[in-house]
Short mmCIF file of C-alpha atoms and ligand atoms in Angstrom, two decimals:
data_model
loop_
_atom_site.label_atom_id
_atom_site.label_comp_id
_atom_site.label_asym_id
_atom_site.label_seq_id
_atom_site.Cartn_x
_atom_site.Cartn_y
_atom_site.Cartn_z
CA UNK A 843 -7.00 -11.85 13.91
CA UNK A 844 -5.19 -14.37 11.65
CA UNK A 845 -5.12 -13.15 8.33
CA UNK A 846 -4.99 -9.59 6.74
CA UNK A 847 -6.73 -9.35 3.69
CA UNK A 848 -8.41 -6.51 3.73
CA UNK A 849 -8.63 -3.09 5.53
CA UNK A 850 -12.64 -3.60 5.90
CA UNK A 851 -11.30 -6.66 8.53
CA UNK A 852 -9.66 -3.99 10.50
CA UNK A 853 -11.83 -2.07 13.52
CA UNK A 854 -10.58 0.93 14.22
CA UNK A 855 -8.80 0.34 17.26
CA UNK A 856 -7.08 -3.12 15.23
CA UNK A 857 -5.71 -0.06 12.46
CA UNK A 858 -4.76 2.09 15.43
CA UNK A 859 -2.88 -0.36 17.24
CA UNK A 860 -0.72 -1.69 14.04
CA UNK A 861 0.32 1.97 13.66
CA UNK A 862 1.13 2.25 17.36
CA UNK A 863 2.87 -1.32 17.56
CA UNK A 864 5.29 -0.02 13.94
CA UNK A 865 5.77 3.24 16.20
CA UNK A 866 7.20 1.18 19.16
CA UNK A 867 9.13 -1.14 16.65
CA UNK A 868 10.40 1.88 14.81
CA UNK A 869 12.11 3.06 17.81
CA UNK A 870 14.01 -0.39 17.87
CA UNK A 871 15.08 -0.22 14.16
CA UNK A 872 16.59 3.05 15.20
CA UNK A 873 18.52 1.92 17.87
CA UNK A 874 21.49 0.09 17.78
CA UNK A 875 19.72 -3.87 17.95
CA UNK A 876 17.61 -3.73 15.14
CA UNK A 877 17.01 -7.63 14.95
CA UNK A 878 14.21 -8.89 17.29
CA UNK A 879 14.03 -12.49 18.71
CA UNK A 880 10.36 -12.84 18.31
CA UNK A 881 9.58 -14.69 15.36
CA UNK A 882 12.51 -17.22 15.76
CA UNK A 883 11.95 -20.46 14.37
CA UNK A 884 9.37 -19.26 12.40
CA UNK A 885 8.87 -19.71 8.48
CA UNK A 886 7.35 -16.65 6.54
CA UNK A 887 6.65 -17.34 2.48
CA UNK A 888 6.68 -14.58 0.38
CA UNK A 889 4.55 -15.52 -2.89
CA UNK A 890 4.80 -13.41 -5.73
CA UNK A 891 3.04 -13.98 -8.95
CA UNK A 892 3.25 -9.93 -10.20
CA UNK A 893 6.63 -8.06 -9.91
CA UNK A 894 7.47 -6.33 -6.82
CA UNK A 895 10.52 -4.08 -5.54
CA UNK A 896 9.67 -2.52 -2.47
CA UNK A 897 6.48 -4.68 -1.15
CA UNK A 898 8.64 -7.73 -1.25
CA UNK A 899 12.16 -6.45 0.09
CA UNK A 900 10.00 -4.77 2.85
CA UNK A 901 8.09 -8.04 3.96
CA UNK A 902 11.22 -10.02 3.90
CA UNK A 903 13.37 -7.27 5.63
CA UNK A 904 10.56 -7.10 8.28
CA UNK A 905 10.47 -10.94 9.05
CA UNK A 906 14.12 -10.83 9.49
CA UNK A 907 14.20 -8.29 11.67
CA UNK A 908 11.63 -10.18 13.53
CA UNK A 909 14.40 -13.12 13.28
CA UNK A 910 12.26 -15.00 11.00
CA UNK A 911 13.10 -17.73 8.64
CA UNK A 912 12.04 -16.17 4.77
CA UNK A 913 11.77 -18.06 2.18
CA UNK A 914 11.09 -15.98 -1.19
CA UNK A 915 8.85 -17.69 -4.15
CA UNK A 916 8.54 -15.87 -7.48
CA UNK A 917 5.91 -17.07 -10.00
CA UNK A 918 8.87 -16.23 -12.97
CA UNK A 919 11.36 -19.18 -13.01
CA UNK A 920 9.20 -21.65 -11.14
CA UNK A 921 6.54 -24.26 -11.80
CA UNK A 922 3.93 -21.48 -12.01
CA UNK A 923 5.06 -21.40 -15.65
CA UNK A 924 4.86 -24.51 -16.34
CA UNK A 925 1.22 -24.72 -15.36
CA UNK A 926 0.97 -25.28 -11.68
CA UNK A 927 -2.19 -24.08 -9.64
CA UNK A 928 -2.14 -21.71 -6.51
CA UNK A 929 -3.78 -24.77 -5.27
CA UNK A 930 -0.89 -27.01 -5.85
CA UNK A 931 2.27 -24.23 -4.84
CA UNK A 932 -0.01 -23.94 -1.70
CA UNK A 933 0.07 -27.45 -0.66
CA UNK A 934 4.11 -27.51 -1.65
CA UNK A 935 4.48 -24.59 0.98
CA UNK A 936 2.24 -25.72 3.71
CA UNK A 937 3.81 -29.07 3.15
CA UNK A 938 8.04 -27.02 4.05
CA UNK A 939 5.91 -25.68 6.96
CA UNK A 940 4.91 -22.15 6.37
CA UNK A 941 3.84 -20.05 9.06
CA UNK A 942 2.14 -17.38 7.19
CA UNK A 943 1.91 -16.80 3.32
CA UNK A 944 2.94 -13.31 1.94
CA UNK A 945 1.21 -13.25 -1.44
CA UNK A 946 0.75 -10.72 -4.43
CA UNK A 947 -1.35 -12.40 -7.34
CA UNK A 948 -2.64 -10.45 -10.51
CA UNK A 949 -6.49 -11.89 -9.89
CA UNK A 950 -8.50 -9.92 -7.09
CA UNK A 951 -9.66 -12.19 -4.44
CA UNK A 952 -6.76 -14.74 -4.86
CA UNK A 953 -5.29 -13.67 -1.01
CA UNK A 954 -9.03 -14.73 0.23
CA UNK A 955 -9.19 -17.47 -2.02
CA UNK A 956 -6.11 -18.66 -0.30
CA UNK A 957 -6.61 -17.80 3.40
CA UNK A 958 -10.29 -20.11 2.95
CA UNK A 959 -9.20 -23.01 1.39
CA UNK A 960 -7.34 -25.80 3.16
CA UNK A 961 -4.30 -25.76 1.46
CA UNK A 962 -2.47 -23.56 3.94
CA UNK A 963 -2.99 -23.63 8.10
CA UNK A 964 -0.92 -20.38 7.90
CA UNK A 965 -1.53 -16.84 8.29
CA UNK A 966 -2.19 -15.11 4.94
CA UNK A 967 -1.43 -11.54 4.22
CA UNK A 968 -2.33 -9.76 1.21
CA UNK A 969 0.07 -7.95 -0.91
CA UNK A 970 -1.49 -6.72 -3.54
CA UNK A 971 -4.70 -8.44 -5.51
CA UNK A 972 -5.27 -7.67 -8.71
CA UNK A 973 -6.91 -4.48 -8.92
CA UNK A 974 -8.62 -4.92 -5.42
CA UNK A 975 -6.37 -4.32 -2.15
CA UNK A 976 -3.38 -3.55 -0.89
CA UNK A 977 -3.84 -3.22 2.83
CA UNK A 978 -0.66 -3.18 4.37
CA UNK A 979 0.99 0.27 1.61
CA UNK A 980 -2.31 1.52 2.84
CA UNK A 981 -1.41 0.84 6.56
CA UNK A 982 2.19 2.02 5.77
CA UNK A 983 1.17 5.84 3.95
CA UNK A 984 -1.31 6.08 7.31
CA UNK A 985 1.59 5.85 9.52
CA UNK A 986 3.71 7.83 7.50
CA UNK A 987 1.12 10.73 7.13
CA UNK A 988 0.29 10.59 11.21
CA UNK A 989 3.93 10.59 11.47
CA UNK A 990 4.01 14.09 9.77
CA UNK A 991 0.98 15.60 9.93
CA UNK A 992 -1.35 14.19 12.78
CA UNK A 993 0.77 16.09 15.55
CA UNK A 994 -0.76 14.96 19.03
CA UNK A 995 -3.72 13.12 17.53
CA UNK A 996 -3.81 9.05 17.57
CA UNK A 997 -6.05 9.26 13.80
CA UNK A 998 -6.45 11.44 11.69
CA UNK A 999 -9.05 13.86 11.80
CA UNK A 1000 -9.42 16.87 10.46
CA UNK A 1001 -6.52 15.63 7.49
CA UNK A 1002 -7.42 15.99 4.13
CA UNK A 1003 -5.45 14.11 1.29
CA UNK A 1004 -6.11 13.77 -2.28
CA UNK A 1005 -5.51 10.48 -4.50
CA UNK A 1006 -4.21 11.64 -7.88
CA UNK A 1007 -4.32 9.48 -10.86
CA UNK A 1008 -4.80 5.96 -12.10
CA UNK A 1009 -7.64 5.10 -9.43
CA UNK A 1010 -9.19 2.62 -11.79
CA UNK A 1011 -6.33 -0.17 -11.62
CA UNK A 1012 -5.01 0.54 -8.16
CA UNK A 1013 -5.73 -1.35 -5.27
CA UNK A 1014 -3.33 1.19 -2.99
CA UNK A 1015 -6.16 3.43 -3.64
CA UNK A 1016 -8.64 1.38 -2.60
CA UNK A 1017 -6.97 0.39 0.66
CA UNK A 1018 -6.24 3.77 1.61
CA UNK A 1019 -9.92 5.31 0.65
CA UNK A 1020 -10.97 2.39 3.30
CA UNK A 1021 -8.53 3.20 5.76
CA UNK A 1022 -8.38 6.63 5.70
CA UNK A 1023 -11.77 7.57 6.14
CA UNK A 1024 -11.74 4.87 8.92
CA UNK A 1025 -8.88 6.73 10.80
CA UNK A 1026 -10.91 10.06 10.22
CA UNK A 1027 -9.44 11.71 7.09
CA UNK A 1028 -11.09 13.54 4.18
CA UNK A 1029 -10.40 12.31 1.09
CA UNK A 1030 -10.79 13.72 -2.67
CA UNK A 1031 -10.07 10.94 -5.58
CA UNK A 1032 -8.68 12.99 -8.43
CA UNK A 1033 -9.01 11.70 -11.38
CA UNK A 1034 -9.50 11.76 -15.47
CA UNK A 1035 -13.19 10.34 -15.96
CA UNK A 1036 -11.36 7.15 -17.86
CA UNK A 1037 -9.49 6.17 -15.10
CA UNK A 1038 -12.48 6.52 -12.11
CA UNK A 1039 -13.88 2.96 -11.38
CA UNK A 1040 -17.61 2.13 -11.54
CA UNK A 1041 -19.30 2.85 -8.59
CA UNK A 1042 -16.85 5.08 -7.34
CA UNK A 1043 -19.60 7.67 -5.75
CA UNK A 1044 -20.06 5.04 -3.10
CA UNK A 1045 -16.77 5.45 -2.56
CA UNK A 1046 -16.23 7.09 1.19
CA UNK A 1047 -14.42 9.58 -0.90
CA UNK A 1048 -15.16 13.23 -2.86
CA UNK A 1049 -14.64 12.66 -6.25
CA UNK A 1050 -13.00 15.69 -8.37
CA UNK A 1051 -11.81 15.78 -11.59
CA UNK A 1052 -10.31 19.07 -11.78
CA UNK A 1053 -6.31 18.24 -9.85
CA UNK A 1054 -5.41 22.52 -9.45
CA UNK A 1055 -9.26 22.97 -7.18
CA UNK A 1056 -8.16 20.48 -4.71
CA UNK A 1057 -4.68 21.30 -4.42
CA UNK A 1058 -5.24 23.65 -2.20
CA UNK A 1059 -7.19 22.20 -0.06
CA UNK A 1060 -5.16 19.20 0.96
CA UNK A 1061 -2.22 18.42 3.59
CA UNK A 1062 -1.11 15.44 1.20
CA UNK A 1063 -1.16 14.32 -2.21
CA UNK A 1064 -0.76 10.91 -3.12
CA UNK A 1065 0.36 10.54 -7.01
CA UNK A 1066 -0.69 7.17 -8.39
CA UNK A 1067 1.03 5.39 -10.94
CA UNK A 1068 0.01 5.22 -14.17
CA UNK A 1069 -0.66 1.04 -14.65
CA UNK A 1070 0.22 1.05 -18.23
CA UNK A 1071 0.47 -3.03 -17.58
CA UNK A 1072 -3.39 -3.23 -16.68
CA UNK A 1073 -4.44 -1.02 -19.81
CA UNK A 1074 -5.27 -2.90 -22.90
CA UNK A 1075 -7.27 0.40 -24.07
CA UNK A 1076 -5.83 4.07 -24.34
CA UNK A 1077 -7.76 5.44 -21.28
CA UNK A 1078 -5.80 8.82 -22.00
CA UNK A 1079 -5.02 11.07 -25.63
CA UNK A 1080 -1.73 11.04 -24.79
CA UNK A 1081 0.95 11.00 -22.17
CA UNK A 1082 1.82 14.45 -22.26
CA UNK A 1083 -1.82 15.57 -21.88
CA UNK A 1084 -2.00 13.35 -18.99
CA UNK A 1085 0.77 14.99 -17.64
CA UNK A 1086 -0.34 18.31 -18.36
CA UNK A 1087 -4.12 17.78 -16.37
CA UNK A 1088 -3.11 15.58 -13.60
CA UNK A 1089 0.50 15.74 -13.43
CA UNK A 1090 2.72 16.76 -10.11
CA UNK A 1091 4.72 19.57 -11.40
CA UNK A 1092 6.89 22.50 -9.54
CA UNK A 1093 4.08 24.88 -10.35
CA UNK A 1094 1.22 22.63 -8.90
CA UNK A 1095 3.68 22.09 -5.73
CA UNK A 1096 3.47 25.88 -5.24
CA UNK A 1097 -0.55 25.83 -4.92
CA UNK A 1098 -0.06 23.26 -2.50
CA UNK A 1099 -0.15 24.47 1.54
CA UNK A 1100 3.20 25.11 2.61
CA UNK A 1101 3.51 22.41 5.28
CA UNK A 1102 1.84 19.33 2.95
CA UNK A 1103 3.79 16.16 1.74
CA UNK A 1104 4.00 14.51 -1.26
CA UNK A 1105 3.74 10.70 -1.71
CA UNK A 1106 3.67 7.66 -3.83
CA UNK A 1107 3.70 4.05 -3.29
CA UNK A 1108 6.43 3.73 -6.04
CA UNK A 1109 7.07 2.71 -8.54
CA UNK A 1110 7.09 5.68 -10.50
CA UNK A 1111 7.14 6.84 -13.92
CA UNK A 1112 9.07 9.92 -13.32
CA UNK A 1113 7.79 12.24 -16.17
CA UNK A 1114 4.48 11.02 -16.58
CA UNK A 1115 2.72 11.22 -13.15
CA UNK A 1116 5.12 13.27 -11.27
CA UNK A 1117 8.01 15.34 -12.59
CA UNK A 1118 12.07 13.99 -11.34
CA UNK A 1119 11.89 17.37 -9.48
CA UNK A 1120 8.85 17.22 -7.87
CA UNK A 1121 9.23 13.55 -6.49
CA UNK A 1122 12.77 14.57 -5.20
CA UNK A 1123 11.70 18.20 -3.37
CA UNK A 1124 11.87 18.83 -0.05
CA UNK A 1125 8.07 18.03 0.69
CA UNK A 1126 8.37 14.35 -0.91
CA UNK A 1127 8.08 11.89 1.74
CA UNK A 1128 8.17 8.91 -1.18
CA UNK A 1129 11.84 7.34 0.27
CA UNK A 1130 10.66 7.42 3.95
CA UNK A 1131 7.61 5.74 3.01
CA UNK A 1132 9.76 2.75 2.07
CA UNK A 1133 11.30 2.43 5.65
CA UNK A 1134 8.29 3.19 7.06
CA UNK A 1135 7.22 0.10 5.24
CA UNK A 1136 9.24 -1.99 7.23
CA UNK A 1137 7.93 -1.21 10.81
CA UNK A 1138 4.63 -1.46 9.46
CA UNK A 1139 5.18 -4.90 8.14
CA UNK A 1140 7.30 -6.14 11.22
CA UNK A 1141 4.20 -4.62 13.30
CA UNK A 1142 1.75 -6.95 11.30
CA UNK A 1143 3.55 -10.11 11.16
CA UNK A 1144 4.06 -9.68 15.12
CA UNK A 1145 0.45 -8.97 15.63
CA UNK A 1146 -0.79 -11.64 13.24
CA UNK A 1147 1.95 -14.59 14.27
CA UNK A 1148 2.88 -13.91 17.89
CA UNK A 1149 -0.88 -13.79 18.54
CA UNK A 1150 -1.73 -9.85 20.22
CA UNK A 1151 -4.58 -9.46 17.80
C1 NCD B 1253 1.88 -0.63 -5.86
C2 NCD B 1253 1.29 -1.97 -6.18
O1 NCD B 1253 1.99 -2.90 -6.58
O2 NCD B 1253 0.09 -2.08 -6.00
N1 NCD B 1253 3.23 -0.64 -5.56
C3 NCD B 1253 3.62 -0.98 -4.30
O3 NCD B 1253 3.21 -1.98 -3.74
N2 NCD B 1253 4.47 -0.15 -3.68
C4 NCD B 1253 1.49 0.42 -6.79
C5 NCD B 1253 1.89 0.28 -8.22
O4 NCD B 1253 2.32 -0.77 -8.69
O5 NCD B 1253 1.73 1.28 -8.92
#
């Protein structure tokens, strides 16, 4: 495999062997030589045309772990704002001799659009399109829910986790719907009826618009953020109502089984989605997910540039 765009270019036994390869690597970032020779000599390009905290920190932390060389490109403060084309930063890059192309663009289909066209020779990883996919936070909350929940199994069957929120503008839901299901888990979208997408019963997923019925059902929740960025309409009365319907509160944590986690891909609006309380509890697994991120990342780029997939 060269590039990873999406999780529908993952088999089942590629998704299986990322999260095995980030549990071997994980052991290394815990012991007490956490930087790998592997990728020495190497260039990785992280492209960013939308913001980013954790997706890009974790990329570049995993490439230099991986004793990569990172070079980081943001679309604020460059030529992207004076006009240039992904066509033309491409050619600049592949021209300083990138090895693979990190990159996060606001239009869905710009990571394909990329890995297609002859502008770069590189790997391409997607980091976030648009409103489409996110594949490697989906590959990261997988490990980190096998991790807590999948005990002696390699998938996970049997798991059931519900995706609360703005499912309409979020391409971590998307991946993880995908990937999910793939790896054998059951999984409810919850949802207002606004913030559903089109098509959404084709969706491997159940769809249920009613957050305190499948509460407590599930061994996870995933709280989504609310994109208030991608909404030019009101898709909700107000925030307060949203909070009130589909919010993470202490109360709703109670319904929840006494053994399930609570996530998010960050970042969050603490008092819209989730309560401070709630994403701080005991049963939040929202900071590990970050350094999870990192062994899944370092995982990928080994698998996708020192050539075992
Ligand atoms: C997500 C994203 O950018 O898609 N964040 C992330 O990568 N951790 C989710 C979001 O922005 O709400």
């Amino acid at each position: 495999m060269k590039h990873l765009l999406s999780i529908n270019d993952l088999t089942y036994d590629e998704a299986i062997h990322i999260l095995d390869t980030a549990h071997e690597l994980a052991r290394v970032s815990d012991g007490p030589m956490k930087k790998l020779p592997t990728l020495r000599g190497r260039t990785i390009v992280n492209l960013f045309y939308e913001d980013s905290t954790r997706t890009r920190i974790s990329f570049e932390a995993a490439a230099k772990r991986l004793s990569a060389d990172v070079i980081n490109f943001s679309a604020k403060g460059s030529s992207v704002s004076k006009g240039e084309s992904l066509k033309d930063t491409a050619l600049t890059l592949q021209a300083m001799g990138a090895d693979a192309v990190i990159i996060r663009h606001s239009a869905s289909g710009a990571a394909r659009r990329l890995a297609d066209s002859e502008w770069t020779s590189g790997s391409v990883i997607n980091a976030g399109d648009g409103t489409h996919e996110h594949p490697s936070q989906a590959l990261l909350d997988a490990f980190t829910i096998r991790k807590h929940l999948a005990h002696d199994e390699k998938d996970l069957r049997g798991i059931k986790i519900a995706i609360v929120g703005d499912v309409l503008h979020s391409r971590v839901a998307r991946s993880n719907v995908l990937l999910l299901e793939k790896l054998g888990a059951k999984v409810f979208l919850v949802a207002p009826p606004t913030l559903m997408p089109v098509g959404v019963e084709h969706w491997p997923a159940q769809v249920s618009y009613n957050l305190d019925e499948v509460l407590p059902e599930v061994d996870a929740i995933m709280m989504l953020r609310v994109q208030l960025e991608r909404m030019s309409d009101s898709f909700f009365p107000s925030a307060r109502e949203y909070s009130r319907y589909f919010g993470l509160n202490q109360e709703r944590l109670a319904i929840l089984k006494s053994n399930a986690i609570v996530m998010h891909p960050g970042p969050m609006n603490r008092g819209l989605e989730i309560t401070a309380d709630s994403a701080d509890s005991a049963r939040s697994v929202i900071v590990e997910q970050v350094s999870n991120g990192i062994n899944v990342r370092m995982a990928i780029l080994y698998l996708l540039l020192a050539g075992e997939m």
